PDB file of C-alpha atoms in Angstrom:
ATOM      1  CA  MET A  11      10.563-118.037 227.035  1.00 54.00           C
ATOM      2  CA  THR A  12       7.284-118.398 225.246  1.00 63.00           C
ATOM      3  CA  LYS A  13       7.320-120.765 222.282  1.00 65.00           C
ATOM      4  CA  VAL A  14       4.931-120.895 219.308  1.00 61.00           C
ATOM      5  CA  PHE A  15       5.366-123.818 216.958  1.00 65.00           C
ATOM      6  CA  GLY A  16       8.791-124.570 218.500  1.00 62.00           C
ATOM      7  CA  ALA A  17      10.202-120.970 217.829  1.00 66.00           C
ATOM      8  CA  ARG A  18      10.626-118.269 220.478  1.00 77.00           C
ATOM      9  CA  VAL A  19       8.252-115.392 220.212  1.00 79.00           C
ATOM     10  CA  GLU A  20      11.012-112.889 220.307  1.00 82.00           C
ATOM     11  CA  TRP A  21      12.584-114.373 217.114  1.00 79.00           C
ATOM     12  CA  ILE A  22       9.296-114.311 215.308  1.00 81.00           C
ATOM     13  CA  ILE A  23       8.695-110.621 216.169  1.00 84.00           C
ATOM     14  CA  ALA A  24      12.290-109.751 215.240  1.00 84.00           C
ATOM     15  CA  ILE A  25      12.154-111.436 211.845  1.00 86.00           C
ATOM     16  CA  SER A  26       8.746-110.041 210.908  1.00 87.00           C
ATOM     17  CA  ALA A  27       9.823-106.445 212.002  1.00 88.00           C
ATOM     18  CA  THR A  28      12.946-106.895 209.808  1.00 91.00           C
ATOM     19  CA  ALA A  29      11.173-108.182 206.908  1.00 89.00           C
ATOM     20  CA  GLY A  30       8.631-105.358 207.087  1.00 88.00           C
ATOM     21  CA  ALA A  31      11.328-102.657 207.331  1.00 90.00           C
ATOM     22  CA  ALA A  32      13.164-104.300 204.349  1.00 91.00           C
ATOM     23  CA  ALA A  33       9.966-104.133 202.290  1.00 90.00           C
ATOM     24  CA  ILE A  34       9.388-100.533 203.161  1.00 89.00           C
ATOM     25  CA  GLY A  35      12.807 -99.548 202.383  1.00 88.00           C
ATOM     26  CA  TYR A  36      12.891-101.306 199.003  1.00 88.00           C
ATOM     27  CA  LEU A  37       9.494 -99.679 198.096  1.00 86.00           C
ATOM     28  CA  ALA A  38      10.950 -96.233 199.103  1.00 83.00           C
ATOM     29  CA  TYR A  39      14.016 -96.829 197.098  1.00 82.00           C
ATOM     30  CA  LYS A  40      12.151 -97.762 193.993  1.00 77.00           C
ATOM     31  CA  THR A  41       9.800 -94.805 194.350  1.00 76.00           C
ATOM     32  CA  TYR A  42      12.302 -92.106 195.264  1.00 74.00           C
ATOM     33  CA  VAL A  43      15.783 -93.092 194.164  1.00 71.00           C
ATOM     34  CA  CYS A  44      15.267 -94.948 190.814  1.00 64.00           C
ATOM     35  CA  LYS A  45      14.985 -92.437 188.026  1.00 58.00           C
ATOM     36  CA  ASP A  46      13.939 -94.726 185.291  1.00 50.00           C
ATOM     37  CA  ARG A  47      10.255 -95.227 184.405  1.00 51.00           C
ATOM     38  CA  HIS A  48       8.368 -98.543 184.852  1.00 51.00           C
ATOM     39  CA  GLY A  49      11.473-100.410 186.013  1.00 49.00           C
ATOM     40  CA  LYS A  50      13.164 -99.966 182.569  1.00 60.00           C
ATOM     41  CA  SER A  51      16.684 -98.480 182.270  1.00 69.00           C
ATOM     42  CA  LEU A  52      17.370 -95.491 180.107  1.00 72.00           C
ATOM     43  CA  VAL A  53      19.186 -95.853 176.750  1.00 78.00           C
ATOM     44  CA  ASN A  54      19.980 -92.154 176.157  1.00 80.00           C
ATOM     45  CA  LEU A  55      22.118 -91.036 179.125  1.00 81.00           C
ATOM     46  CA  GLN A  56      23.401 -87.727 177.889  1.00 82.00           C
ATOM     47  CA  ILE A  57      22.333 -86.690 174.335  1.00 85.00           C
ATOM     48  CA  GLN A  58      19.922 -83.641 174.016  1.00 86.00           C
ATOM     49  CA  LYS A  59      18.310 -84.386 177.415  1.00 86.00           C
ATOM     50  CA  ASP A  60      16.593 -80.909 177.236  1.00 89.00           C
ATOM     51  CA  ASN A  61      14.611 -82.100 174.210  1.00 87.00           C
ATOM     52  CA  PRO A  62      11.461 -84.261 174.552  1.00 86.00           C
ATOM     53  CA  LYS A  63      12.490 -86.476 171.662  1.00 85.00           C
ATOM     54  CA  VAL A  64      15.909 -86.724 169.846  1.00 87.00           C
ATOM     55  CA  VAL A  65      15.409 -86.592 166.003  1.00 85.00           C
ATOM     56  CA  HIS A  66      17.985 -86.201 163.196  1.00 84.00           C
ATOM     57  CA  ALA A  67      17.058 -85.942 159.543  1.00 86.00           C
ATOM     58  CA  PHE A  68      19.495 -86.155 156.663  1.00 84.00           C
ATOM     59  CA  ASP A  69      18.777 -85.909 152.792  1.00 83.00           C
ATOM     60  CA  ILE A  70      19.963 -89.100 150.932  1.00 79.00           C
ATOM     61  CA  GLU A  71      21.849 -86.932 148.444  1.00 79.00           C
ATOM     62  CA  ASP A  72      23.876 -85.416 151.152  1.00 79.00           C
ATOM     63  CA  LEU A  73      25.206 -88.711 152.559  1.00 79.00           C
ATOM     64  CA  GLY A  74      27.860 -89.458 150.074  1.00 82.00           C
ATOM     65  CA  ASP A  75      28.868 -93.139 149.566  1.00 86.00           C
ATOM     66  CA  LYS A  76      28.392 -94.220 153.038  1.00 88.00           C
ATOM     67  CA  ALA A  77      27.080 -93.069 156.449  1.00 90.00           C
ATOM     68  CA  VAL A  78      27.591 -94.799 159.715  1.00 93.00           C
ATOM     69  CA  TYR A  79      25.194 -93.802 162.647  1.00 93.00           C
ATOM     70  CA  CYS A  80      25.242 -94.579 166.285  1.00 93.00           C
ATOM     71  CA  ARG A  81      22.532 -96.895 167.842  1.00 91.00           C
ATOM     72  CA  CYS A  82      24.122 -97.358 171.254  1.00 90.00           C
ATOM     73  CA  TRP A  83      23.684 -93.552 172.337  1.00 89.00           C
ATOM     74  CA  ARG A  84      27.363 -93.509 173.619  1.00 91.00           C
ATOM     75  CA  SER A  85      29.066 -91.801 170.644  1.00 93.00           C
ATOM     76  CA  GLN A  86      30.706 -88.491 171.436  1.00 93.00           C
ATOM     77  CA  THR A  87      29.976 -87.614 167.798  1.00 93.00           C
ATOM     78  CA  PHE A  88      26.238 -88.498 168.027  1.00 91.00           C
ATOM     79  CA  PRO A  89      24.362 -89.074 165.639  1.00 92.00           C
ATOM     80  CA  PHE A  90      27.433 -90.469 163.879  1.00 92.00           C
ATOM     81  CA  CYS A  91      29.104 -93.660 165.203  1.00 95.00           C
ATOM     82  CA  ASP A  92      32.536 -93.361 166.866  1.00 96.00           C
ATOM     83  CA  GLY A  93      32.980 -96.968 167.900  1.00 94.00           C
ATOM     84  CA  SER A  94      31.830 -96.342 171.490  1.00 92.00           C
ATOM     85  CA  HIS A  95      29.458 -99.405 171.071  1.00 92.00           C
ATOM     86  CA  THR A  96      32.630-101.656 171.391  1.00 93.00           C
ATOM     87  CA  LYS A  97      33.304-100.478 174.891  1.00 91.00           C
ATOM     88  CA  HIS A  98      29.697-100.469 175.715  1.00 88.00           C
ATOM     89  CA  ASN A  99      29.281-104.144 174.603  1.00 89.00           C
ATOM     90  CA  ASP A 100      32.378-105.246 176.463  1.00 90.00           C
ATOM     91  CA  GLU A 101      31.062-103.664 179.711  1.00 87.00           C
ATOM     92  CA  THR A 102      27.429-104.772 179.439  1.00 84.00           C
ATOM     93  CA  GLY A 103      27.492-107.993 177.274  1.00 87.00           C
ATOM     94  CA  ASP A 104      25.255-106.182 174.825  1.00 86.00           C
ATOM     95  CA  ASN A 105      25.618-106.778 171.038  1.00 91.00           C
ATOM     96  CA  VAL A 106      24.647-103.363 169.670  1.00 91.00           C
ATOM     97  CA  GLY A 107      26.365-102.032 166.552  1.00 93.00           C
ATOM     98  CA  PRO A 108      26.025 -99.044 164.129  1.00 94.00           C
ATOM     99  CA  LEU A 109      23.451 -98.442 161.323  1.00 93.00           C
ATOM    100  CA  ILE A 110      25.346 -98.360 158.132  1.00 91.00           C
ATOM    101  CA  ILE A 111      23.781 -96.677 155.108  1.00 90.00           C
ATOM    102  CA  LYS A 112      25.633 -97.005 151.835  1.00 86.00           C
ATOM    103  CA  LYS A 113      24.874 -96.411 148.059  1.00 81.00           C
ATOM    104  CA  LYS A 114      24.109 -99.548 146.147  1.00 78.00           C
ATOM    105  CA  ASP A 115      26.999-100.612 143.789  1.00 73.00           C
ATOM    106  CA  THR A 116      25.928-100.411 140.193  1.00 67.00           C
TER     107      THR A 116
END
């Protein structure tokens, strides 16, 4: 029973080995398991994942009186809003809503 600074050497070795293994495990997890880049989570989870960038363009004349677009990326009718942001906000505490474009009343 050798003691260093009042603690058993066996405990110091065990704690050091455990801390080292935990650090290596964490780094391996972050490197090989986490799919997001730079520690940030993905916004788009399912829409046009085969494209390098999701882009939609519309002519103003074709919009009609009002158009409502999704900004939460959860809509099943993307790029149009279907109200999926409500469930997303309830689950995550987020406050995202749709982009609404309408003609100015004259």
